[in-house]
JSON list of C-alpha atoms and ligand atoms in Angstrom, two decimals:
[
{"chain": "A", "resi": 1, "resn": "SER", "atom": "CA", "xyz": [-13.53, 3.25, 9.64]},
{"chain": "A", "resi": 2, "resn": "HIS", "atom": "CA", "xyz": [-13.08, 1.04, 6.58]},
{"chain": "A", "resi": 3, "resn": "GLN", "atom": "CA", "xyz": [-16.71, -0.04, 6.74]},
{"chain": "A", "resi": 4, "resn": "TYR", "atom": "CA", "xyz": [-18.03, 3.51, 7.03]},
{"chain": "A", "resi": 5, "resn": "VAL", "atom": "CA", "xyz": [-15.76, 4.91, 4.33]},
{"chain": "A", "resi": 6, "resn": "SER", "atom": "CA", "xyz": [-16.42, 2.14, 1.79]},
{"chain": "A", "resi": 7, "resn": "GLU", "atom": "CA", "xyz": [-20.20, 2.38, 2.32]},
{"chain": "A", "resi": 8, "resn": "ARG", "atom": "CA", "xyz": [-20.18, 6.16, 2.09]},
{"chain": "A", "resi": 9, "resn": "CYS", "atom": "CA", "xyz": [-17.87, 6.17, -0.93]},
{"chain": "A", "resi": 10, "resn": "ALA", "atom": "CA", "xyz": [-20.22, 3.84, -2.84]},
{"chain": "A", "resi": 11, "resn": "GLU", "atom": "CA", "xyz": [-23.13, 6.12, -1.90]},
{"chain": "A", "resi": 12, "resn": "LEU", "atom": "CA", "xyz": [-21.25, 9.22, -3.08]},
{"chain": "A", "resi": 13, "resn": "MET", "atom": "CA", "xyz": [-20.39, 7.46, -6.35]},
{"chain": "A", "resi": 14, "resn": "GLY", "atom": "CA", "xyz": [-24.09, 6.74, -6.83]},
{"chain": "A", "resi": 15, "resn": "LYS", "atom": "CA", "xyz": [-23.44, 2.99, -6.91]},
{"chain": "A", "resi": 16, "resn": "ASP", "atom": "CA", "xyz": [-24.83, 0.01, -5.10]},
{"chain": "A", "resi": 17, "resn": "LEU", "atom": "CA", "xyz": [-22.27, -1.11, -2.51]},
{"chain": "A", "resi": 18, "resn": "LYS", "atom": "CA", "xyz": [-22.51, -4.73, -3.66]},
{"chain": "A", "resi": 19, "resn": "ASP", "atom": "CA", "xyz": [-21.33, -3.68, -7.14]},
{"chain": "A", "resi": 20, "resn": "THR", "atom": "CA", "xyz": [-18.25, -1.79, -5.97]},
{"chain": "A", "resi": 21, "resn": "LYS", "atom": "CA", "xyz": [-14.61, -2.60, -5.41]},
{"chain": "A", "resi": 22, "resn": "ILE", "atom": "CA", "xyz": [-13.03, 0.03, -3.18]},
{"chain": "A", "resi": 23, "resn": "ILE", "atom": "CA", "xyz": [-9.63, 0.38, -1.55]},
{"chain": "A", "resi": 24, "resn": "THR", "atom": "CA", "xyz": [-9.89, 2.39, 1.66]},
{"chain": "A", "resi": 25, "resn": "CYS", "atom": "CA", "xyz": [-6.82, 4.16, 3.03]},
{"chain": "A", "resi": 26, "resn": "HIS", "atom": "CA", "xyz": [-7.15, 5.14, 6.69]},
{"chain": "A", "resi": 27, "resn": "LEU", "atom": "CA", "xyz": [-4.09, 7.32, 7.12]},
{"chain": "A", "resi": 28, "resn": "GLY", "atom": "CA", "xyz": [-4.01, 8.76, 10.61]},
{"chain": "A", "resi": 29, "resn": "ASN", "atom": "CA", "xyz": [-1.54, 8.40, 13.44]},
{"chain": "A", "resi": 30, "resn": "GLY", "atom": "CA", "xyz": [-2.61, 4.77, 13.26]},
{"chain": "A", "resi": 31, "resn": "ALA", "atom": "CA", "xyz": [-2.97, 3.70, 9.65]},
{"chain": "A", "resi": 32, "resn": "SER", "atom": "CA", "xyz": [-4.33, 0.79, 7.65]},
{"chain": "A", "resi": 33, "resn": "ILE", "atom": "CA", "xyz": [-5.54, -0.08, 4.18]},
{"chain": "A", "resi": 34, "resn": "SER", "atom": "CA", "xyz": [-8.37, -2.42, 3.20]},
{"chain": "A", "resi": 35, "resn": "ALA", "atom": "CA", "xyz": [-9.67, -4.00, 0.02]},
{"chain": "A", "resi": 36, "resn": "VAL", "atom": "CA", "xyz": [-13.48, -3.97, 0.07]},
{"chain": "A", "resi": 37, "resn": "ASP", "atom": "CA", "xyz": [-15.31, -6.09, -2.49]},
{"chain": "A", "resi": 38, "resn": "GLY", "atom": "CA", "xyz": [-19.09, -5.61, -2.60]},
{"chain": "A", "resi": 39, "resn": "GLY", "atom": "CA", "xyz": [-19.10, -4.27, 0.97]},
{"chain": "A", "resi": 40, "resn": "LYS", "atom": "CA", "xyz": [-17.00, -7.15, 2.31]},
{"chain": "A", "resi": 41, "resn": "CYS", "atom": "CA", "xyz": [-13.45, -6.55, 3.47]},
{"chain": "A", "resi": 42, "resn": "ILE", "atom": "CA", "xyz": [-11.40, -9.21, 1.68]},
{"chain": "A", "resi": 43, "resn": "ASN", "atom": "CA", "xyz": [-7.96, -8.04, 2.78]},
{"chain": "A", "resi": 44, "resn": "THR", "atom": "CA", "xyz": [-6.49, -5.57, 5.22]},
{"chain": "A", "resi": 45, "resn": "SER", "atom": "CA", "xyz": [-3.03, -4.41, 6.24]},
{"chain": "A", "resi": 46, "resn": "MET", "atom": "CA", "xyz": [-3.89, -4.87, 9.93]},
{"chain": "A", "resi": 47, "resn": "GLY", "atom": "CA", "xyz": [-2.41, -7.91, 11.64]},
{"chain": "A", "resi": 48, "resn": "LEU", "atom": "CA", "xyz": [-2.69, -9.53, 15.08]},
{"chain": "A", "resi": 49, "resn": "THR", "atom": "CA", "xyz": [-2.25, -6.03, 16.53]},
{"chain": "A", "resi": 50, "resn": "PRO", "atom": "CA", "xyz": [-2.34, -2.51, 15.04]},
{"chain": "A", "resi": 51, "resn": "LEU", "atom": "CA", "xyz": [1.46, -2.69, 14.68]},
{"chain": "A", "resi": 52, "resn": "GLY", "atom": "CA", "xyz": [1.40, -4.57, 11.37]},
{"chain": "A", "resi": 53, "resn": "GLY", "atom": "CA", "xyz": [0.87, -3.17, 7.89]},
{"chain": "A", "resi": 54, "resn": "ILE", "atom": "CA", "xyz": [1.95, 0.19, 6.55]},
{"chain": "A", "resi": 55, "resn": "MET", "atom": "CA", "xyz": [4.25, 2.62, 8.35]},
{"chain": "A", "resi": 56, "resn": "MET", "atom": "CA", "xyz": [2.46, 4.89, 10.85]},
{"chain": "A", "resi": 57, "resn": "GLY", "atom": "CA", "xyz": [3.14, 7.92, 13.04]},
{"chain": "A", "resi": 58, "resn": "THR", "atom": "CA", "xyz": [5.12, 5.99, 15.66]},
{"chain": "A", "resi": 59, "resn": "ARG", "atom": "CA", "xyz": [4.54, 2.34, 14.62]},
{"chain": "A", "resi": 60, "resn": "CYS", "atom": "CA", "xyz": [6.90, 0.58, 12.24]},
{"chain": "A", "resi": 61, "resn": "GLY", "atom": "CA", "xyz": [4.33, -1.49, 10.34]},
{"chain": "A", "resi": 62, "resn": "ASP", "atom": "CA", "xyz": [5.55, -4.65, 8.59]},
{"chain": "A", "resi": 63, "resn": "ILE", "atom": "CA", "xyz": [9.26, -5.32, 9.04]},
{"chain": "A", "resi": 64, "resn": "ASP", "atom": "CA", "xyz": [11.50, -8.33, 8.69]},
{"chain": "A", "resi": 65, "resn": "PRO", "atom": "CA", "xyz": [10.83, -10.39, 11.87]},
{"chain": "A", "resi": 66, "resn": "ALA", "atom": "CA", "xyz": [14.59, -10.87, 12.15]},
{"chain": "A", "resi": 67, "resn": "VAL", "atom": "CA", "xyz": [14.85, -7.18, 13.10]},
{"chain": "A", "resi": 68, "resn": "ALA", "atom": "CA", "xyz": [13.40, -7.96, 16.54]},
{"chain": "A", "resi": 69, "resn": "VAL", "atom": "CA", "xyz": [15.84, -10.83, 17.06]},
{"chain": "A", "resi": 70, "resn": "TYR", "atom": "CA", "xyz": [18.75, -8.70, 15.87]},
{"chain": "A", "resi": 71, "resn": "MET", "atom": "CA", "xyz": [17.83, -5.80, 18.15]},
{"chain": "A", "resi": 72, "resn": "ALA", "atom": "CA", "xyz": [17.41, -8.07, 21.17]},
{"chain": "A", "resi": 73, "resn": "ARG", "atom": "CA", "xyz": [20.79, -9.72, 20.53]},
{"chain": "A", "resi": 74, "resn": "GLN", "atom": "CA", "xyz": [22.64, -6.48, 19.85]},
{"chain": "A", "resi": 75, "resn": "THR", "atom": "CA", "xyz": [21.14, -4.35, 22.61]},
{"chain": "A", "resi": 76, "resn": "GLY", "atom": "CA", "xyz": [19.77, -6.79, 25.18]},
{"chain": "A", "resi": 77, "resn": "MET", "atom": "CA", "xyz": [16.36, -5.09, 24.90]},
{"chain": "A", "resi": 78, "resn": "THR", "atom": "CA", "xyz": [13.54, -6.89, 26.74]},
{"chain": "A", "resi": 79, "resn": "PRO", "atom": "CA", "xyz": [10.22, -7.83, 25.05]},
{"chain": "A", "resi": 80, "resn": "ASP", "atom": "CA", "xyz": [8.58, -4.78, 26.68]},
{"chain": "A", "resi": 81, "resn": "GLU", "atom": "CA", "xyz": [11.34, -2.48, 25.46]},
{"chain": "A", "resi": 82, "resn": "LEU", "atom": "CA", "xyz": [11.05, -3.88, 21.92]},
{"chain": "A", "resi": 83, "resn": "ASP", "atom": "CA", "xyz": [7.29, -3.42, 22.11]},
{"chain": "A", "resi": 84, "resn": "THR", "atom": "CA", "xyz": [7.77, 0.24, 23.05]},
{"chain": "A", "resi": 85, "resn": "ALA", "atom": "CA", "xyz": [10.39, 0.75, 20.33]},
{"chain": "A", "resi": 86, "resn": "PHE", "atom": "CA", "xyz": [8.19, -0.71, 17.59]},
{"chain": "A", "resi": 87, "resn": "ASN", "atom": "CA", "xyz": [4.93, 0.92, 18.75]},
{"chain": "A", "resi": 88, "resn": "LYS", "atom": "CA", "xyz": [6.02, 4.30, 20.10]},
{"chain": "A", "resi": 89, "resn": "LYS", "atom": "CA", "xyz": [9.43, 5.18, 18.67]},
{"chain": "A", "resi": 90, "resn": "SER", "atom": "CA", "xyz": [9.31, 3.90, 15.09]},
{"chain": "A", "resi": 91, "resn": "GLY", "atom": "CA", "xyz": [7.38, 4.85, 11.95]},
{"chain": "A", "resi": 92, "resn": "MET", "atom": "CA", "xyz": [7.50, 8.48, 10.84]},
{"chain": "A", "resi": 93, "resn": "LEU", "atom": "CA", "xyz": [9.00, 9.52, 14.18]},
{"chain": "A", "resi": 94, "resn": "GLY", "atom": "CA", "xyz": [11.74, 6.90, 14.06]},
{"chain": "A", "resi": 95, "resn": "VAL", "atom": "CA", "xyz": [12.72, 7.34, 10.42]},
{"chain": "A", "resi": 96, "resn": "SER", "atom": "CA", "xyz": [12.60, 11.15, 10.46]},
{"chain": "A", "resi": 97, "resn": "GLY", "atom": "CA", "xyz": [13.99, 11.69, 13.96]},
{"chain": "A", "resi": 98, "resn": "ILE", "atom": "CA", "xyz": [11.77, 14.81, 13.90]},
{"chain": "A", "resi": 99, "resn": "SER", "atom": "CA", "xyz": [8.15, 14.09, 14.77]},
{"chain": "A", "resi": 100, "resn": "SER", "atom": "CA", "xyz": [5.28, 11.67, 14.32]},
{"chain": "A", "resi": 101, "resn": "ASP", "atom": "CA", "xyz": [3.18, 14.51, 12.88]},
{"chain": "A", "resi": 102, "resn": "SER", "atom": "CA", "xyz": [3.16, 14.68, 9.10]},
{"chain": "A", "resi": 103, "resn": "ARG", "atom": "CA", "xyz": [2.93, 18.50, 9.22]},
{"chain": "A", "resi": 104, "resn": "ASP", "atom": "CA", "xyz": [6.38, 18.73, 10.88]},
{"chain": "A", "resi": 105, "resn": "ILE", "atom": "CA", "xyz": [7.81, 16.20, 8.43]},
{"chain": "A", "resi": 106, "resn": "GLU", "atom": "CA", "xyz": [6.33, 18.08, 5.49]},
{"chain": "A", "resi": 107, "resn": "ASP", "atom": "CA", "xyz": [7.97, 21.33, 6.65]},
{"chain": "A", "resi": 108, "resn": "ALA", "atom": "CA", "xyz": [11.32, 19.55, 7.01]},
{"chain": "A", "resi": 109, "resn": "TYR", "atom": "CA", "xyz": [10.81, 17.87, 3.60]},
{"chain": "A", "resi": 110, "resn": "PHE", "atom": "CA", "xyz": [10.48, 21.23, 1.88]},
{"chain": "A", "resi": 111, "resn": "ALA", "atom": "CA", "xyz": [13.49, 22.52, 3.82]},
{"chain": "A", "resi": 112, "resn": "GLY", "atom": "CA", "xyz": [15.46, 19.68, 2.18]},
{"chain": "A", "resi": 113, "resn": "ASN", "atom": "CA", "xyz": [15.91, 17.53, 5.30]},
{"chain": "A", "resi": 114, "resn": "GLU", "atom": "CA", "xyz": [17.18, 14.15, 4.03]},
{"chain": "A", "resi": 115, "resn": "ARG", "atom": "CA", "xyz": [15.54, 12.07, 6.75]},
{"chain": "A", "resi": 116, "resn": "ALA", "atom": "CA", "xyz": [12.20, 13.78, 6.15]},
{"chain": "A", "resi": 117, "resn": "ILE", "atom": "CA", "xyz": [12.50, 13.00, 2.43]},
{"chain": "A", "resi": 118, "resn": "LEU", "atom": "CA", "xyz": [13.39, 9.38, 3.27]},
{"chain": "A", "resi": 119, "resn": "THR", "atom": "CA", "xyz": [10.38, 9.19, 5.61]},
{"chain": "A", "resi": 120, "resn": "MET", "atom": "CA", "xyz": [7.96, 10.22, 2.88]},
{"chain": "A", "resi": 121, "resn": "ASP", "atom": "CA", "xyz": [9.64, 7.86, 0.41]},
{"chain": "A", "resi": 122, "resn": "VAL", "atom": "CA", "xyz": [9.22, 4.90, 2.76]},
{"chain": "A", "resi": 123, "resn": "TYR", "atom": "CA", "xyz": [5.70, 5.95, 3.76]},
{"chain": "A", "resi": 124, "resn": "VAL", "atom": "CA", "xyz": [4.47, 6.21, 0.16]},
{"chain": "A", "resi": 125, "resn": "ASN", "atom": "CA", "xyz": [6.37, 3.10, -0.93]},
{"chain": "A", "resi": 126, "resn": "ARG", "atom": "CA", "xyz": [4.69, 0.95, 1.74]},
{"chain": "A", "resi": 127, "resn": "ILE", "atom": "CA", "xyz": [1.27, 2.27, 0.82]},
{"chain": "A", "resi": 128, "resn": "ILE", "atom": "CA", "xyz": [1.55, 1.76, -2.93]},
{"chain": "A", "resi": 129, "resn": "ASN", "atom": "CA", "xyz": [2.94, -1.75, -2.43]},
{"chain": "A", "resi": 130, "resn": "MET", "atom": "CA", "xyz": [-0.07, -2.63, -0.30]},
{"chain": "A", "resi": 131, "resn": "ILE", "atom": "CA", "xyz": [-2.51, -1.06, -2.77]},
{"chain": "A", "resi": 132, "resn": "GLY", "atom": "CA", "xyz": [-0.83, -2.84, -5.70]},
{"chain": "A", "resi": 133, "resn": "GLY", "atom": "CA", "xyz": [-1.39, -6.23, -4.08]},
{"chain": "A", "resi": 134, "resn": "TYR", "atom": "CA", "xyz": [-5.04, -5.41, -3.40]},
{"chain": "A", "resi": 135, "resn": "VAL", "atom": "CA", "xyz": [-5.61, -4.31, -6.99]},
{"chain": "A", "resi": 136, "resn": "MET", "atom": "CA", "xyz": [-4.40, -7.73, -8.18]},
{"chain": "A", "resi": 137, "resn": "GLN", "atom": "CA", "xyz": [-6.64, -9.48, -5.68]},
{"chain": "A", "resi": 138, "resn": "LEU", "atom": "CA", "xyz": [-9.73, -7.39, -6.53]},
{"chain": "A", "resi": 139, "resn": "GLY", "atom": "CA", "xyz": [-9.20, -7.70, -10.28]},
{"chain": "A", "resi": 140, "resn": "HIS", "atom": "CA", "xyz": [-10.23, -4.13, -10.86]},
{"chain": "A", "resi": 141, "resn": "VAL", "atom": "CA", "xyz": [-10.88, -1.14, -8.62]},
{"chain": "A", "resi": 142, "resn": "ASP", "atom": "CA", "xyz": [-13.67, 1.43, -8.81]},
{"chain": "A", "resi": 143, "resn": "ALA", "atom": "CA", "xyz": [-12.29, 3.85, -6.25]},
{"chain": "A", "resi": 144, "resn": "ILE", "atom": "CA", "xyz": [-9.55, 4.63, -3.80]},
{"chain": "A", "resi": 145, "resn": "ALA", "atom": "CA", "xyz": [-10.82, 6.49, -0.74]},
{"chain": "A", "resi": 146, "resn": "PHE", "atom": "CA", "xyz": [-8.66, 8.50, 1.66]},
{"chain": "A", "resi": 147, "resn": "THR", "atom": "CA", "xyz": [-9.62, 9.14, 5.26]},
{"chain": "A", "resi": 148, "resn": "ALA", "atom": "CA", "xyz": [-8.33, 10.07, 8.77]},
{"chain": "A", "resi": 149, "resn": "GLY", "atom": "CA", "xyz": [-5.83, 12.77, 9.79]},
{"chain": "A", "resi": 150, "resn": "LEU", "atom": "CA", "xyz": [-3.45, 12.57, 6.82]},
{"chain": "A", "resi": 151, "resn": "GLY", "atom": "CA", "xyz": [-5.91, 11.06, 4.37]},
{"chain": "A", "resi": 152, "resn": "GLU", "atom": "CA", "xyz": [-8.40, 13.87, 4.91]},
{"chain": "A", "resi": 153, "resn": "ASN", "atom": "CA", "xyz": [-6.02, 16.76, 5.46]},
{"chain": "A", "resi": 154, "resn": "SER", "atom": "CA", "xyz": [-2.55, 16.20, 4.07]},
{"chain": "A", "resi": 155, "resn": "THR", "atom": "CA", "xyz": [-2.89, 17.31, 0.47]},
{"chain": "A", "resi": 156, "resn": "PHE", "atom": "CA", "xyz": [0.84, 16.74, 0.06]},
{"chain": "A", "resi": 157, "resn": "THR", "atom": "CA", "xyz": [0.74, 13.09, 1.19]},
{"chain": "A", "resi": 158, "resn": "ARG", "atom": "CA", "xyz": [-2.27, 12.39, -1.05]},
{"chain": "A", "resi": 159, "resn": "GLU", "atom": "CA", "xyz": [-0.48, 13.95, -3.99]},
{"chain": "A", "resi": 160, "resn": "LEU", "atom": "CA", "xyz": [2.65, 11.82, -3.44]},
{"chain": "A", "resi": 161, "resn": "ILE", "atom": "CA", "xyz": [0.58, 8.62, -3.22]},
{"chain": "A", "resi": 162, "resn": "LEU", "atom": "CA", "xyz": [-1.62, 9.39, -6.21]},
{"chain": "A", "resi": 163, "resn": "LYS", "atom": "CA", "xyz": [1.34, 10.39, -8.38]},
{"chain": "A", "resi": 164, "resn": "ALA", "atom": "CA", "xyz": [3.05, 7.11, -7.49]},
{"chain": "A", "resi": 165, "resn": "LEU", "atom": "CA", "xyz": [-0.09, 5.18, -8.52]},
{"chain": "A", "resi": 166, "resn": "THR", "atom": "CA", "xyz": [-0.89, 7.15, -11.68]},
{"chain": "A", "resi": 167, "resn": "GLU", "atom": "CA", "xyz": [0.73, 4.92, -14.29]},
{"chain": "A", "resi": 168, "resn": "GLY", "atom": "CA", "xyz": [-0.22, 1.63, -12.65]},
{"chain": "A", "resi": 169, "resn": "LEU", "atom": "CA", "xyz": [-3.87, 2.52, -12.14]},
{"chain": "A", "resi": 170, "resn": "GLY", "atom": "CA", "xyz": [-4.45, 4.88, -15.07]},
{"chain": "A", "resi": 171, "resn": "LEU", "atom": "CA", "xyz": [-5.32, 7.74, -12.74]},
{"chain": "A", "resi": 172, "resn": "SER", "atom": "CA", "xyz": [-6.17, 11.24, -13.85]},
{"chain": "A", "resi": 173, "resn": "ILE", "atom": "CA", "xyz": [-6.23, 13.55, -10.84]},
{"chain": "A", "resi": 174, "resn": "ASP", "atom": "CA", "xyz": [-7.24, 17.19, -10.42]},
{"chain": "A", "resi": 175, "resn": "TYR", "atom": "CA", "xyz": [-4.24, 18.20, -8.31]},
{"chain": "A", "resi": 176, "resn": "GLU", "atom": "CA", "xyz": [-5.40, 21.79, -7.99]},
{"chain": "A", "resi": 177, "resn": "LEU", "atom": "CA", "xyz": [-8.63, 20.54, -6.40]},
{"chain": "A", "resi": 178, "resn": "ASN", "atom": "CA", "xyz": [-6.72, 18.03, -4.26]},
{"chain": "A", "resi": 179, "resn": "GLY", "atom": "CA", "xyz": [-4.62, 20.91, -2.92]},
{"chain": "A", "resi": 180, "resn": "LYS", "atom": "CA", "xyz": [-7.71, 22.72, -1.68]},
{"chain": "A", "resi": 181, "resn": "ILE", "atom": "CA", "xyz": [-9.61, 19.89, -0.01]},
{"chain": "A", "resi": 182, "resn": "ARG", "atom": "CA", "xyz": [-9.39, 19.20, 3.69]},
{"chain": "A", "resi": 183, "resn": "GLY", "atom": "CA", "xyz": [-11.91, 17.15, 5.64]},
{"chain": "A", "resi": 184, "resn": "LYS", "atom": "CA", "xyz": [-14.65, 17.19, 2.99]},
{"chain": "A", "resi": 185, "resn": "GLU", "atom": "CA", "xyz": [-16.39, 14.57, 0.87]},
{"chain": "A", "resi": 186, "resn": "VAL", "atom": "CA", "xyz": [-14.95, 15.28, -2.55]},
{"chain": "A", "resi": 187, "resn": "CYS", "atom": "CA", "xyz": [-13.96, 13.32, -5.65]},
{"chain": "A", "resi": 188, "resn": "ILE", "atom": "CA", "xyz": [-10.53, 14.54, -6.75]},
{"chain": "A", "resi": 189, "resn": "SER", "atom": "CA", "xyz": [-10.20, 12.41, -9.89]},
{"chain": "A", "resi": 190, "resn": "LYS", "atom": "CA", "xyz": [-11.16, 13.66, -13.34]},
{"chain": "A", "resi": 191, "resn": "GLU", "atom": "CA", "xyz": [-13.82, 12.15, -15.62]},
{"chain": "A", "resi": 192, "resn": "ASP", "atom": "CA", "xyz": [-11.27, 10.20, -17.65]},
{"chain": "A", "resi": 193, "resn": "SER", "atom": "CA", "xyz": [-9.62, 8.56, -14.63]},
{"chain": "A", "resi": 194, "resn": "LYS", "atom": "CA", "xyz": [-9.80, 4.74, -14.77]},
{"chain": "A", "resi": 195, "resn": "VAL", "atom": "CA", "xyz": [-10.13, 4.65, -10.97]},
{"chain": "A", "resi": 196, "resn": "GLN", "atom": "CA", "xyz": [-11.91, 7.35, -8.98]},
{"chain": "A", "resi": 197, "resn": "ALA", "atom": "CA", "xyz": [-10.10, 9.00, -6.05]},
{"chain": "A", "resi": 198, "resn": "TRP", "atom": "CA", "xyz": [-12.20, 10.21, -3.11]},
{"chain": "A", "resi": 199, "resn": "ILE", "atom": "CA", "xyz": [-11.72, 11.96, 0.19]},
{"chain": "A", "resi": 200, "resn": "VAL", "atom": "CA", "xyz": [-14.28, 10.61, 2.65]},
{"chain": "A", "resi": 201, "resn": "PRO", "atom": "CA", "xyz": [-14.03, 11.85, 6.28]},
{"chain": "A", "resi": 202, "resn": "THR", "atom": "CA", "xyz": [-14.46, 8.86, 8.53]},
{"chain": "A", "resi": 203, "resn": "ASN", "atom": "CA", "xyz": [-17.13, 8.32, 11.17]},
{"chain": "A", "resi": 204, "resn": "GLU", "atom": "CA", "xyz": [-16.13, 5.30, 13.24]},
{"chain": "A", "resi": 205, "resn": "GLU", "atom": "CA", "xyz": [-18.44, 6.35, 16.09]},
{"chain": "A", "resi": 206, "resn": "LEU", "atom": "CA", "xyz": [-21.50, 6.03, 13.87]},
{"chain": "A", "resi": 207, "resn": "VAL", "atom": "CA", "xyz": [-20.58, 2.46, 12.87]},
{"chain": "A", "resi": 208, "resn": "ILE", "atom": "CA", "xyz": [-19.94, 1.53, 16.51]},
{"chain": "A", "resi": 209, "resn": "ALA", "atom": "CA", "xyz": [-23.29, 3.03, 17.54]},
{"chain": "A", "resi": 210, "resn": "ARG", "atom": "CA", "xyz": [-25.15, 1.22, 14.72]},
{"chain": "A", "resi": 211, "resn": "ASP", "atom": "CA", "xyz": [-23.44, -2.10, 15.52]},
{"chain": "A", "resi": 212, "resn": "THR", "atom": "CA", "xyz": [-24.22, -1.73, 19.23]},
{"chain": "A", "resi": 213, "resn": "TYR", "atom": "CA", "xyz": [-27.85, -0.94, 18.41]},
{"chain": "A", "resi": 214, "resn": "ARG", "atom": "CA", "xyz": [-28.06, -3.97, 16.12]},
{"chain": "A", "resi": 215, "resn": "ILE", "atom": "CA", "xyz": [-26.28, -6.40, 18.51]},
{"chain": "A", "resi": 216, "resn": "LEU", "atom": "CA", "xyz": [-28.46, -5.35, 21.45]},
{"chain": "A", "resi": 217, "resn": "GLY", "atom": "CA", "xyz": [-31.45, -6.16, 19.24]},
{"chain": "A", "resi": 218, "resn": "PHE", "atom": "CA", "xyz": [-33.32, -2.86, 19.53]},
{"chain": "B", "resi": 301, "resn": "LIG", "atom": "P1", "xyz": [-5.68, 10.84, 13.37]},
{"chain": "B", "resi": 301, "resn": "LIG", "atom": "O1", "xyz": [-5.00, 9.73, 14.10]},
{"chain": "B", "resi": 301, "resn": "LIG", "atom": "O2", "xyz": [-6.64, 10.38, 12.33]},
{"chain": "B", "resi": 301, "resn": "LIG", "atom": "O3", "xyz": [-6.27, 11.89, 14.29]},
{"chain": "B", "resi": 301, "resn": "LIG", "atom": "O4", "xyz": [-4.51, 11.60, 12.54]},
{"chain": "B", "resi": 301, "resn": "LIG", "atom": "C1", "xyz": [-3.55, 12.40, 13.22]},
{"chain": "B", "resi": 301, "resn": "LIG", "atom": "C2", "xyz": [-2.43, 12.74, 12.23]},
{"chain": "B", "resi": 301, "resn": "LIG", "atom": "O5", "xyz": [-2.99, 13.34, 11.05]},
{"chain": "B", "resi": 301, "resn": "LIG", "atom": "C3", "xyz": [-1.46, 13.77, 12.77]},
{"chain": "B", "resi": 301, "resn": "LIG", "atom": "O6", "xyz": [-0.43, 13.15, 13.50]},
{"chain": "B", "resi": 301, "resn": "LIG", "atom": "C4", "xyz": [-0.93, 14.40, 11.51]},
{"chain": "B", "resi": 301, "resn": "LIG", "atom": "O7", "xyz": [0.16, 13.64, 11.04]},
{"chain": "B", "resi": 301, "resn": "LIG", "atom": "C5", "xyz": [-2.07, 14.31, 10.51]},
{"chain": "B", "resi": 301, "resn": "LIG", "atom": "N1", "xyz": [-2.79, 15.58, 10.32]},
{"chain": "B", "resi": 301, "resn": "LIG", "atom": "C6", "xyz": [-3.80, 16.07, 11.07]},
{"chain": "B", "resi": 301, "resn": "LIG", "atom": "N2", "xyz": [-4.22, 17.27, 10.61]},
{"chain": "B", "resi": 301, "resn": "LIG", "atom": "C7", "xyz": [-3.46, 17.54, 9.52]},
{"chain": "B", "resi": 301, "resn": "LIG", "atom": "C8", "xyz": [-3.39, 18.63, 8.59]},
{"chain": "B", "resi": 301, "resn": "LIG", "atom": "N3", "xyz": [-4.20, 19.68, 8.67]},
{"chain": "B", "resi": 301, "resn": "LIG", "atom": "N4", "xyz": [-2.46, 18.55, 7.62]},
{"chain": "B", "resi": 301, "resn": "LIG", "atom": "C9", "xyz": [-1.64, 17.49, 7.51]},
{"chain": "B", "resi": 301, "resn": "LIG", "atom": "N5", "xyz": [-1.66, 16.44, 8.34]},
{"chain": "B", "resi": 301, "resn": "LIG", "atom": "C10", "xyz": [-2.54, 16.45, 9.34]}
]
């Protein structure tokens, strides 16, 4: 997904991939962020397993490792039970106590539900912390690209993230346009934005097919 989106984003920007620095945000039920420098991924939020990194639908993302020890000591949970708790009962579902689906959390957020508000605070906080680190590592950034379920469709989540990054990155965003775009290749930043913001629907299958074709030597 990160490969497809960074390549496509460079193409849409009318730039040569090797001259671009792009941060790709794959925000779906599973979620990860990557820093792509000249087409090469130089950092990613993904760890040994998909559990690491930013908060996800039901996965906790990065947490203090002592949490696992504490939970095991306090509750007697087995490794398998901890695995299930961190992978299937945490993240948006765990923090909100409502759902792993951002649409349900968004509804609750606007109804003033405190845990839904906390969920979005934590979600956005984790993402902007990750992006901030990547910006330092890249030196400068040409574009931030959003993809996957939330990245392509949740105008509200995009708005929260972009607003949180505005001062740090010198962003200038067309929020009216952002509010209308779902699942389309569109630049939602304005001309004067120091970093462009793009929505680029992902196509992991195409990358897999191309890689398979290449590896099999056709
Ligand atoms: P994915 O794993 O990429 O299929 O993403 C699935 C997640 O994307 C769902 O759990 C929702 O949280 C979110 N999502 C999908 N469609 C929408 C939508 N129209 N508006 C807001 N969020 C959406």
